Structure formats: C-alpha cells, structure tokens
Amino acid sequence: MEKKLDTLVGDIYDLFNGEESHYPEDNNIRILLNGIAKAVRLKMLKNKDWEPRLRMSNIGKPDRQVWYELNKAPREKWLPNTQIKFLLGDIIEELFLFLAKEAGHKVEGEQKEIEIDGIRGRMDAIIDGVVVDVKSASSFAFKKFRNNTLAEDDPFGYIDQISGYAQSEGEEYPAFLAVDKQNGTATISRIKAKNVKPRIKKLKQLLDKDTPPERCYEDVAEGVSGNRILPIGCAYCGFKQHCWSDANGGKGLRTFAFTHAIKHFTEVVREPTGMELNGGKSTITTEQNR
C-alpha cells in the first residue's frame, strides 16, 4: 500500500521501535554516505567559486539583507563552530531523506533544479508526491513548525523559499520536515504556498538601486535600563556590524555575552553586566536554524 506524507514521522520512528532489526538497503546507504561526504567537502573548501546572486533560498530574506548580500557588503566572519553547525544541518537533511526511504516512503526529485522568472533554486526532495524542505532547528524554533506558526515569525524567509519550489511543481501545499536537532524529534508542517513572482519582481527592482533599502527592523528597549539592543531579526544577520555602524554615537555595535544570550547594543545608557566581546566588535556570525 502506498504511504502518505502524514505518516512519515511515525514510520521513521518505527525504524527504531520495532522488535526486529531493520537492515538498510545498500543503495540507500551509498546515497547517504555520498551525500554526507559531499556536504563535508563543500564546507571545508577555502576558495569556493561562488558569486552572490539572487536565488530561491534568499528571496524571503529582508530586503536590506538581500541588497547587502548581492552588493558584497562587509560581512562578519563565520566562526568555526558556526560552520560546523551549518554542516550538522546538512547532515541531518541527508539522514532524514535516507530514513524516509527506509521507512517505505517515495523520495524523488532530490536537489532538483527549478527556475521561476530567471531565479533558480534546488529543492530538497519530493516525498510521496509533496514538495518537502528539510529544516533542522533548535527546540525553541522547532515549535514554529510543530505548532504551524512559522507564518507569524519567519525571519529567514523559509516560506518564500519553499513556495518557489512548490510553485515550480504546481504544488499548493508543500511541507517542511522539521527536525529538533537538540532531541531528535521531527514533525511535518504543511503550509499554503505563496505566489513568489511579485516578490522576485520587487527584489529585482530594489537591487537595481545604488543605495540599500531602509533597515529591516528597529532596535528595541532592553527592559527599563535605558539601553537599546538589536531585535532577533538583526541579531542573526551577518551584516549587522556594517548596517548598524552608526550605533553608539558612531562607534558601532557593542556586543555582550550573558549566561543565556548574546546581545548587541545600539545604545548603552547603563553599562551591561555581561562580558563584552572583542572590544564590542563581535565576530559572531549568523547562526540561523538549518
């Protein structure tokens, strides 16, 4: 009997719950290992032949961030642990597509290239006839997928990204296969695809301009201290130091590490109690949920 996407997570769990051993298919194992090896090689390349361009994976990001990316604005250095974190996200994607196959679901279209109005992208896969994007997330971010609230807070533009893949396939309701990378929990989150053509048209018009769009977000008050800090949407952007170079009277952002968070201050009225990083010039880069 042909399986459906809504049983995928339970079927994957059953691979580890059964009383009998499960022996993976040799071909699926080869695909998994080749995929992981490719991901590792790409992350360790020092001189990647990569030119910033508008693509399906970034059309949902805020306007100013996309403008900076394509105009090669100064970007913060990615720390080794951040690069490893991204690599783990790539490995989780390969693993769960492998597990979907082993659980008896039909997986096709892996890394299929699509194009809409000249903008290209590569989808993760089509599972049981549904366009699926695999996302790994922290336990906090995972709640958006589990509770189907991503549309209310989507700072990394995941919905526009998957909508582009879906639109190219004529799929109205694509799905995220989201994985909580902290505890291994997974969920399927279906969303209604958007028409991405207006978004693509707007971005092309913005990118033709010589100056960046307005800031994506305003800074916010840090409690009642009088201090002001970056909101999450800015804190996870690799261009924040460049974008907020006028902060703190023109001295730039001041970054402090606290027990459970790192905060980037645009204005300091009362000296923070955390440890200031690198004299206020943090090299911590975007650590988005992969």
Coordinates of C-alpha atoms in Angstrom, one line a residue:
M1 CA 0.0 0.0 0.0
E2 CA 1.3 3.4 -1.0
K3 CA 2.3 5.5 2.0
K4 CA 1.3 9.1 2.6
L5 CA 3.3 12.0 4.0
D6 CA 1.2 12.4 7.1
T7 CA 2.6 9.1 8.4
L8 CA 6.2 9.8 7.6
V9 CA 7.4 10.8 11.1
G10 CA 5.7 7.8 12.8
D11 CA 7.1 5.5 10.2
I12 CA 10.6 6.8 10.7
Y13 CA 10.3 6.3 14.4
D14 CA 9.1 2.7 13.8
L15 CA 12.5 2.0 12.3
F16 CA 13.9 2.3 15.8
N17 CA 10.9 1.0 17.7
G18 CA 10.5 -2.4 16.2
E19 CA 11.3 -5.7 17.9
E20 CA 13.1 -6.9 14.8
S21 CA 16.3 -5.4 13.3
H22 CA 16.0 -3.2 10.3
Y23 CA 18.6 -3.7 7.6
P24 CA 19.0 -0.6 5.4
E25 CA 19.2 -1.1 1.6
D26 CA 22.7 -0.9 0.3
N27 CA 21.9 1.7 -2.4
N28 CA 20.2 4.0 0.2
I29 CA 23.3 3.7 2.4
R30 CA 25.6 4.6 -0.5
I31 CA 23.4 7.7 -1.3
L32 CA 23.5 8.7 2.4
L33 CA 27.3 8.4 2.7
N34 CA 27.9 10.1 -0.6
G35 CA 25.6 13.0 0.4
I36 CA 27.4 13.4 3.8
A37 CA 30.8 13.3 2.2
K38 CA 29.8 15.9 -0.4
A39 CA 28.5 18.2 2.4
V40 CA 31.7 17.8 4.4
R41 CA 33.9 18.6 1.4
L42 CA 31.9 21.7 0.5
K43 CA 32.1 23.1 4.0
M44 CA 35.9 22.6 4.2
L45 CA 36.7 24.3 0.9
K46 CA 38.5 27.5 1.5
N47 CA 38.3 29.1 -2.0
K48 CA 34.8 28.4 -3.2
D49 CA 33.9 29.6 -6.7
W50 CA 30.7 31.3 -5.6
E51 CA 29.2 34.5 -6.8
P52 CA 26.5 36.2 -4.7
R53 CA 23.2 36.1 -6.7
L54 CA 19.5 36.2 -6.2
R55 CA 18.3 32.6 -5.7
M56 CA 15.3 30.8 -4.3
S57 CA 16.9 30.3 -0.9
N58 CA 17.3 34.0 -0.2
I59 CA 14.2 35.7 -1.8
G60 CA 12.4 35.5 1.5
K61 CA 15.1 37.3 3.5
P62 CA 14.6 41.0 4.4
D63 CA 15.1 43.5 1.5
R64 CA 18.2 45.2 3.0
Q65 CA 19.9 42.0 3.9
V66 CA 19.5 40.7 0.3
W67 CA 20.8 44.0 -1.1
Y68 CA 23.9 43.8 1.1
E69 CA 24.5 40.2 0.1
L70 CA 24.3 40.8 -3.6
N71 CA 26.3 44.0 -3.3
K72 CA 29.1 42.3 -1.3
A73 CA 28.8 44.5 1.7
P74 CA 31.3 43.8 4.6
R75 CA 30.1 40.6 6.3
E76 CA 31.1 39.1 9.7
K77 CA 33.5 36.2 9.6
W78 CA 31.9 32.8 10.2
L79 CA 33.3 31.2 13.2
P80 CA 34.4 27.5 13.0
N81 CA 31.7 26.4 15.4
T82 CA 29.1 28.1 13.2
Q83 CA 30.4 26.4 10.1
I84 CA 30.2 23.1 11.9
K85 CA 26.6 23.9 13.0
F86 CA 25.7 24.5 9.3
L87 CA 27.4 21.2 8.4
L88 CA 25.3 19.4 11.0
G89 CA 22.2 20.8 9.4
D90 CA 23.3 19.4 6.0
I91 CA 23.9 16.0 7.6
I92 CA 20.5 16.0 9.3
E93 CA 18.9 16.7 5.9
E94 CA 20.7 13.7 4.3
L95 CA 19.9 11.5 7.2
F96 CA 16.2 12.2 7.2
L97 CA 15.8 11.7 3.5
F98 CA 17.6 8.4 3.9
L99 CA 15.2 7.5 6.8
A100 CA 12.2 8.4 4.7
K101 CA 13.3 5.9 2.1
E102 CA 14.0 3.2 4.6
A103 CA 10.5 3.8 6.1
G104 CA 9.0 2.9 2.8
H105 CA 8.1 6.4 1.5
K106 CA 8.7 7.5 -2.1
V107 CA 11.5 10.1 -2.2
E108 CA 12.3 11.6 -5.6
G109 CA 13.5 14.9 -7.1
E110 CA 16.4 15.3 -4.6
Q111 CA 18.3 18.5 -5.4
K112 CA 16.1 19.1 -8.5
E113 CA 16.8 22.4 -10.0
I114 CA 13.9 24.8 -10.6
E115 CA 13.6 28.2 -12.1
I116 CA 11.0 31.0 -11.8
D117 CA 11.4 34.3 -13.7
G118 CA 15.1 33.7 -14.0
I119 CA 15.6 32.8 -10.3
R120 CA 17.0 29.3 -9.7
G121 CA 16.9 27.0 -6.8
R122 CA 17.4 23.4 -5.7
M123 CA 14.6 21.7 -3.7
D124 CA 15.4 19.1 -1.1
A125 CA 13.0 16.5 -2.3
I126 CA 9.5 15.4 -3.3
I127 CA 8.2 12.9 -0.8
D128 CA 5.0 11.0 -1.5
G129 CA 4.3 13.5 -4.3
V130 CA 4.6 16.5 -2.0
V131 CA 7.4 19.1 -2.2
V132 CA 9.3 18.9 1.0
D133 CA 12.1 21.1 2.5
V134 CA 14.0 19.6 5.4
K135 CA 14.9 22.0 8.2
S136 CA 16.8 21.4 11.4
A137 CA 16.1 23.8 14.3
S138 CA 16.7 24.5 17.9
S139 CA 14.0 23.3 20.3
F140 CA 12.7 26.9 20.5
A141 CA 12.4 27.4 16.8
F142 CA 11.1 23.9 16.3
K143 CA 7.8 25.0 18.0
K144 CA 7.0 27.2 15.0
F145 CA 6.9 24.1 12.8
R146 CA 5.2 21.8 15.3
N147 CA 2.5 24.5 16.0
N148 CA 2.2 25.7 12.4
T149 CA 3.0 29.3 13.4
L150 CA 6.0 29.9 11.1
A151 CA 4.0 32.3 9.0
E152 CA 3.8 34.6 12.1
D153 CA 7.6 34.8 12.5
D154 CA 9.7 33.8 9.5
P155 CA 12.9 35.9 9.7
F156 CA 14.9 33.6 7.4
G157 CA 12.3 33.6 4.6
Y158 CA 11.6 29.8 4.7
I159 CA 8.1 30.2 3.4
D160 CA 9.1 32.2 0.3
Q161 CA 11.8 29.6 -0.4
I162 CA 9.6 26.6 -0.2
S163 CA 6.8 28.4 -2.1
G164 CA 9.2 28.9 -5.0
Y165 CA 9.9 25.2 -5.1
A166 CA 6.2 24.4 -4.8
Q167 CA 5.2 26.9 -7.5
S168 CA 7.5 25.4 -10.0
E169 CA 5.9 22.0 -9.4
G170 CA 2.3 23.2 -9.3
E171 CA 2.1 22.2 -5.6
E172 CA -0.4 24.2 -3.5
Y173 CA 0.5 22.8 0.0
P174 CA 4.2 21.9 0.3
A175 CA 5.6 20.7 3.6
F176 CA 8.5 21.2 6.0
L177 CA 10.0 18.1 7.5
A178 CA 11.4 19.8 10.6
V179 CA 13.9 18.2 13.0
D180 CA 14.7 19.3 16.5
K181 CA 18.4 18.9 16.5
Q182 CA 18.6 19.0 20.3
N183 CA 16.5 15.9 20.9
G184 CA 15.8 14.3 17.5
T185 CA 12.0 15.0 17.4
A186 CA 10.6 15.5 14.0
T187 CA 7.3 16.9 12.6
I188 CA 5.6 17.6 9.3
S189 CA 4.3 21.2 8.8
R190 CA 2.2 21.8 5.7
I191 CA 1.8 25.4 4.5
K192 CA -0.1 27.1 1.8
A193 CA 2.3 28.2 -0.9
K194 CA 2.6 31.8 -2.0
N195 CA 3.0 33.3 -5.4
V196 CA 6.6 34.3 -5.4
K197 CA 6.6 36.2 -8.7
P198 CA 5.7 39.6 -7.1
R199 CA 8.5 39.1 -4.5
I200 CA 11.0 38.3 -7.2
K201 CA 9.9 41.4 -9.2
K202 CA 10.2 43.7 -6.2
L203 CA 13.7 42.4 -5.3
K204 CA 15.0 42.9 -8.9
Q205 CA 13.8 46.5 -8.7
L206 CA 15.5 47.1 -5.3
L207 CA 18.7 45.5 -6.5
D208 CA 18.9 47.9 -9.4
K209 CA 19.3 50.8 -7.0
D210 CA 22.6 52.2 -5.8
T211 CA 21.6 52.6 -2.1
P212 CA 20.2 49.9 0.2
P213 CA 16.6 49.8 1.3
E214 CA 15.6 51.0 4.8
R215 CA 16.6 48.9 7.8
C216 CA 14.7 45.7 8.1
Y217 CA 14.0 46.3 11.9
E218 CA 14.2 48.9 14.5
D219 CA 16.3 48.4 17.7
V220 CA 14.3 47.7 20.9
A221 CA 14.5 48.6 24.5
E222 CA 16.3 46.3 26.9
G223 CA 13.9 46.3 29.8
V224 CA 14.0 49.5 31.8
S225 CA 17.7 50.0 31.7
G226 CA 17.5 52.7 29.0
N227 CA 19.8 50.6 26.8
R228 CA 18.7 49.5 23.4
I229 CA 19.6 46.3 21.6
L230 CA 19.1 44.6 18.2
P231 CA 16.0 42.5 17.7
I232 CA 16.3 38.8 16.8
G233 CA 15.9 39.6 13.0
C234 CA 19.0 41.8 13.1
A235 CA 21.0 39.8 15.7
Y236 CA 21.1 36.8 13.4
C237 CA 22.2 38.8 10.3
G238 CA 25.8 38.6 9.1
F239 CA 25.7 42.3 8.0
K240 CA 24.7 43.8 11.4
Q241 CA 28.0 45.4 12.2
H242 CA 28.0 47.2 8.8
C243 CA 24.3 48.1 8.9
W244 CA 24.5 49.5 12.4
S245 CA 27.9 51.2 12.1
D246 CA 26.3 54.4 13.3
A247 CA 25.2 52.8 16.6
N248 CA 26.5 54.1 20.0
G249 CA 27.3 57.6 18.6
G250 CA 29.1 56.3 15.6
K251 CA 31.3 53.8 17.4
G252 CA 29.2 50.8 16.2
L253 CA 27.5 47.9 18.0
R254 CA 28.7 46.8 21.4
T255 CA 28.3 43.0 21.9
F256 CA 28.0 41.4 25.3
A257 CA 27.8 37.8 26.3
F258 CA 25.4 36.8 29.1
T259 CA 24.7 33.4 30.7
H260 CA 21.9 32.5 28.3
A261 CA 22.3 35.0 25.4
I262 CA 24.4 37.3 23.4
K263 CA 23.1 40.9 23.0
H264 CA 24.1 43.6 20.5
F265 CA 23.7 47.1 21.9
T266 CA 22.9 50.1 19.8
E267 CA 22.8 52.4 22.7
V268 CA 24.3 52.0 26.2
V269 CA 23.0 54.2 29.0
R270 CA 23.8 51.8 31.8
E271 CA 26.8 49.6 31.4
P272 CA 25.7 45.9 30.8
T273 CA 26.8 43.3 33.3
G274 CA 27.8 40.7 30.7
M275 CA 31.3 40.2 29.2
E276 CA 32.0 42.4 26.3
L277 CA 33.3 40.5 23.2
N278 CA 36.2 41.7 21.2
G279 CA 36.0 45.3 22.4
G280 CA 32.5 45.4 21.1
K281 CA 33.3 44.2 17.6
S282 CA 31.9 40.7 17.7
T283 CA 32.9 38.3 15.0
I284 CA 29.9 36.1 15.8
T285 CA 28.1 35.4 12.6
T286 CA 24.6 34.4 11.7
E287 CA 23.5 31.2 13.4
Q288 CA 20.3 30.6 11.7
N289 CA 18.2 27.4 12.1
R290 CA 19.2 25.0 9.4

